[in-house]
């Protein structure tokens, strides 16, 4: 019996091979399913993780993470730094077609028609930009972010334009309207708590219907010319006022300097007189003589000497001993 093969070393049958292959497939499937829970978050993303429908905690930052595979776990990775853009009102393409007189384009964009405060129809194009500010709220509460932003901005646009006359909207108050729409839309989106943050809302165009656009342009040009003339007049008035103020300041400075000079001179003369008076009180005769001599020293250099011939027989001549200042007396 030693020549017979050992049964323990018999090759596997087809059934054993099937069991082994099935077991290997199950192991590979389980490993693949478990490995599908690994996920990578990019630098511009934030991961919102839910397990059995509930949030697991804080948002996950960039890097490699693990969560239970679907359907037990779910990972959403919205891009928080990406700025998205939506058009509110008339699209640029429709605007170009309307300018070319395309009636179908005029009829196909009724959402761009807005009434002003004085009941005039305006066609408006506004570009709104937004980003995801709160990833958790965005994932849980937002389905169509573009539609949400478009509706919020359009509602604010209609409200803002309905409060102002058409002339102001087309000329002077366009920037103020844009700022009001942007602030109100941002507050409205924050009130919705959808995690969407408005970045900007820029008005691309506000135009009247094509049938009356020439008349509106004429009014706009006149308003611009009026504003320009007012600006030029105000600038000229400011220049004249500055010149007058400069001249007035110069006169005041000159008067102040003259006043200071006169006061200093008067104080000097007063001090000199008081000193002379003090000396006069001490020695009246000496002071009087000194003052007389000082005055004579001042006057005598200007005295003219005149010699008369008493035997000439002429009538006496009245003479001035002291020549007036600058005089040419004989």
XYZ file of C-alpha atoms in Angstrom:
330
model
C 0.000 0.000 0.000
C 3.016 2.253 0.272
C 2.920 2.885 -3.457
C -0.487 4.643 -3.311
C -0.581 8.526 -3.103
C -1.358 10.099 0.281
C -4.890 11.540 0.400
C -3.751 14.521 2.509
C -1.642 15.781 -0.402
C -4.368 15.445 -2.992
C -4.772 18.482 -5.320
C -7.781 20.729 -4.552
C -10.934 19.971 -6.345
C -13.038 22.505 -8.295
C -15.284 23.149 -5.304
C -12.328 24.059 -3.087
C -10.988 26.442 -5.722
C -14.345 28.157 -5.911
C -14.471 28.614 -2.134
C -10.965 30.050 -2.056
C -11.637 32.440 -4.925
C -14.893 33.555 -3.311
C -13.167 34.155 0.017
C -10.414 36.175 -1.676
C -13.013 38.221 -3.544
C -14.849 38.941 -0.299
C -11.620 40.014 1.406
C -10.686 42.255 -1.504
C -14.185 43.732 -1.608
C -14.219 44.422 2.125
C -10.754 45.967 1.930
C -11.771 48.122 -1.038
C -14.954 49.206 0.691
C -13.081 50.063 3.889
C -10.367 51.846 1.906
C -12.953 54.004 0.153
C -13.298 55.910 3.416
C -9.988 57.672 2.849
C -10.331 61.112 1.286
C -8.052 64.061 0.580
C -8.965 67.716 1.131
C -7.363 70.276 -1.178
C -6.005 73.616 0.155
C -8.981 75.536 -1.280
C -11.541 73.121 0.220
C -13.145 72.374 3.562
C -14.650 68.962 4.315
C -18.056 68.663 5.979
C -18.424 65.129 7.381
C -21.730 63.448 8.221
C -22.120 60.018 9.817
C -25.552 58.434 9.656
C -26.880 61.846 8.625
C -25.408 63.773 11.562
C -22.428 66.092 11.610
C -19.383 64.507 13.209
C -17.795 67.740 14.397
C -15.720 70.570 13.035
C -14.862 70.954 9.379
C -11.745 69.179 8.149
C -8.876 71.176 6.728
C -6.429 70.290 3.948
C -4.815 66.849 4.096
C -5.638 63.125 4.172
C -8.556 62.001 6.372
C -10.711 58.942 6.950
C -14.442 58.484 7.417
C -16.768 55.505 7.318
C -17.656 54.629 3.731
C -21.002 55.395 2.158
C -23.822 55.024 3.145
C -22.710 55.194 6.777
C -20.600 58.271 6.189
C -20.705 61.132 3.721
C -18.083 63.795 2.953
C -18.792 67.046 1.083
C -15.842 69.216 0.062
C -17.019 72.662 -1.097
C -14.417 75.088 -2.447
C -14.359 78.023 -0.030
C -11.948 80.304 -1.914
C -13.572 80.063 -5.329
C -15.466 83.210 -6.346
C -18.536 82.396 -8.428
C -20.380 84.709 -10.787
C -24.051 85.052 -11.684
C -25.812 87.457 -14.041
C -28.902 89.220 -12.733
C -31.280 90.773 -15.238
C -30.374 91.045 -18.893
C -27.435 88.927 -20.008
C -24.646 90.587 -22.026
C -25.612 88.497 -25.063
C -29.268 89.611 -24.921
C -28.130 93.197 -24.390
C -26.088 93.064 -27.593
C -29.007 91.575 -29.533
C -31.401 94.216 -28.181
C -29.022 96.967 -29.233
C -29.091 95.453 -32.713
C -32.899 95.568 -32.725
C -33.660 91.883 -32.166
C -37.346 91.769 -31.169
C -37.144 88.153 -30.009
C -34.374 89.048 -27.569
C -36.478 91.932 -26.252
C -39.400 89.602 -25.569
C -37.288 86.778 -24.109
C -35.744 88.792 -21.264
C -38.656 90.197 -19.224
C -36.756 89.590 -15.974
C -34.431 92.437 -16.933
C -37.269 95.009 -16.949
C -37.372 97.063 -13.748
C -39.599 100.018 -12.883
C -38.000 103.174 -11.533
C -39.570 105.353 -8.864
C -41.256 107.562 -11.480
C -42.736 104.555 -13.374
C -40.185 104.260 -16.176
C -39.091 100.904 -17.574
C -35.365 100.203 -17.409
C -33.360 97.239 -18.604
C -30.679 96.312 -16.086
C -27.641 94.038 -16.192
C -25.949 93.293 -12.872
C -23.046 90.933 -12.160
C -23.017 89.391 -8.666
C -19.996 87.551 -7.279
C -20.165 85.295 -4.246
C -18.221 82.627 -2.399
C -18.867 80.023 0.289
C -18.404 81.649 3.683
C -19.741 78.868 5.944
C -19.205 75.387 4.429
C -21.426 73.599 6.967
C -24.454 75.808 6.375
C -23.800 75.709 2.650
C -23.863 71.895 2.554
C -26.900 71.505 4.806
C -29.108 74.370 3.598
C -28.234 75.191 -0.005
C -29.291 73.310 -3.126
C -29.012 75.937 -5.884
C -26.581 78.676 -4.760
C -26.648 80.480 -8.114
C -30.428 80.701 -8.050
C -30.410 81.785 -4.411
C -27.961 84.635 -5.026
C -29.772 85.671 -8.205
C -33.148 85.892 -6.451
C -31.757 87.788 -3.446
C -29.913 90.337 -5.582
C -32.825 90.738 -7.994
C -35.258 91.410 -5.140
C -32.902 94.028 -3.722
C -32.384 95.530 -7.180
C -36.122 95.955 -7.752
C -36.561 97.512 -4.310
C -33.670 99.960 -4.745
C -34.634 101.130 -8.238
C -38.280 101.596 -7.278
C -37.248 104.311 -4.804
C -35.410 106.572 -7.257
C -36.312 108.574 -10.386
C -34.969 107.476 -13.731
C -32.840 110.595 -14.297
C -30.907 110.008 -11.080
C -30.425 106.325 -11.914
C -28.982 107.130 -15.328
C -26.732 109.980 -14.175
C -25.666 110.935 -10.666
C -26.863 108.204 -8.267
C -25.669 105.071 -10.016
C -22.803 104.415 -7.592
C -25.044 105.020 -4.578
C -27.585 102.530 -5.957
C -24.867 99.927 -6.490
C -23.596 100.327 -2.920
C -27.133 100.050 -1.530
C -27.865 96.902 -3.547
C -24.601 95.289 -2.475
C -25.101 96.044 1.228
C -28.753 94.976 1.274
C -28.110 91.752 -0.696
C -25.232 90.786 1.590
C -27.413 91.310 4.661
C -30.248 89.321 3.072
C -28.010 86.328 2.321
C -26.643 86.409 5.866
C -30.208 86.455 7.149
C -30.985 83.306 5.136
C -28.065 81.511 6.922
C -27.159 79.516 3.832
C -23.381 79.899 4.148
C -23.167 82.047 1.003
C -21.328 85.386 1.221
C -21.767 88.104 -1.395
C -18.441 89.520 -2.581
C -19.636 92.258 -4.932
C -22.588 93.424 -7.001
C -21.619 95.533 -10.009
C -24.158 97.227 -12.270
C -23.025 96.687 -15.844
C -25.762 98.696 -17.525
C -28.973 100.596 -16.822
C -30.718 101.508 -20.043
C -34.176 102.651 -21.098
C -36.090 100.782 -23.816
C -34.585 101.097 -27.279
C -37.509 103.187 -28.580
C -36.682 106.098 -26.256
C -32.978 105.585 -25.710
C -31.993 108.579 -27.866
C -34.125 110.937 -25.776
C -32.669 109.524 -22.576
C -29.140 109.929 -23.914
C -29.873 113.559 -24.756
C -31.086 114.145 -21.192
C -28.016 112.379 -19.842
C -25.703 114.557 -21.928
C -27.458 117.709 -20.734
C -27.173 116.564 -17.137
C -23.491 115.893 -17.648
C -22.957 119.326 -19.189
C -24.862 120.946 -16.334
C -22.794 119.072 -13.758
C -19.593 120.047 -15.563
C -20.492 123.733 -15.562
C -21.446 123.605 -11.895
C -18.152 121.908 -11.124
C -16.199 124.527 -13.098
C -18.052 127.355 -11.342
C -17.420 125.834 -7.921
C -13.757 125.349 -8.752
C -13.434 128.980 -9.894
C -15.235 130.158 -6.757
C -12.884 128.108 -4.593
C -9.886 129.611 -6.382
C -11.157 133.152 -5.902
C -11.925 132.504 -2.246
C -8.435 131.090 -1.686
C -6.861 134.127 -3.383
C -8.953 136.518 -1.293
C -8.079 134.640 1.876
C -4.382 134.767 0.963
C -4.531 138.525 0.352
C -6.456 139.072 3.577
C -3.922 137.013 5.507
C -1.078 139.020 3.971
C -2.742 142.310 4.937
C -3.342 141.078 8.471
C 0.297 140.040 8.788
C 1.491 143.419 7.503
C -0.820 145.252 9.901
C 0.329 143.064 12.767
C 3.982 143.755 11.942
C 3.328 147.522 11.677
C 1.460 147.450 14.979
C 4.320 145.612 16.679
C 6.807 148.111 15.238
C 4.808 151.129 16.382
C 4.301 149.658 19.841
C 8.000 148.921 20.197
C 8.888 152.453 19.085
C 6.336 154.009 21.431
C 7.577 151.925 24.343
C 11.157 152.956 23.568
C 10.259 156.638 23.428
C 8.217 156.329 26.616
C 11.098 154.609 28.417
C 13.537 157.313 27.245
C 11.185 160.079 28.387
C 10.708 158.448 31.784
C 14.470 158.183 32.213
C 14.906 161.864 31.273
C 12.137 162.823 33.666
C 13.816 160.900 36.462
C 17.096 162.728 35.760
C 15.260 166.060 35.580
C 13.678 165.455 38.983
C 17.105 164.788 40.469
C 18.893 167.773 38.837
C 16.593 170.092 36.900
C 19.192 172.714 35.912
C 21.799 170.228 34.799
C 19.292 168.184 32.861
C 17.809 171.273 31.218
C 21.276 172.443 30.146
C 22.187 168.998 28.831
C 18.997 168.770 26.820
C 19.551 172.273 25.431
C 23.089 171.453 24.372
C 21.997 168.187 22.797
C 19.329 169.969 20.783
C 21.767 172.672 19.718
C 24.220 170.023 18.557
C 21.439 168.664 16.423
C 20.354 172.053 15.004
C 23.545 174.120 14.621
C 24.995 172.101 11.722
C 22.032 173.311 9.684
C 22.349 177.042 10.613
C 23.360 179.402 7.768
C 25.691 182.293 8.488
C 24.669 185.564 6.746
C 26.850 188.707 6.756
C 25.097 192.082 6.183
C 26.633 195.373 5.216
C 25.170 197.837 7.655
C 26.434 200.787 5.571
C 24.698 199.703 2.438
C 21.668 201.747 3.273
C 19.270 198.966 2.507
C 16.162 198.259 4.508
C 16.453 195.666 7.243
C 15.940 192.102 5.952
C 14.016 189.588 8.005
C 16.142 186.429 8.110
C 15.594 182.932 9.389
C 18.633 181.746 11.240
C 17.738 178.120 10.827
C 17.187 176.730 7.354
C 14.175 174.451 7.049
C 14.889 170.808 6.349
C 15.515 170.266 2.663
C 14.953 173.957 2.012
C 16.926 176.086 -0.367
C 16.434 179.477 1.353
C 18.739 182.298 0.609
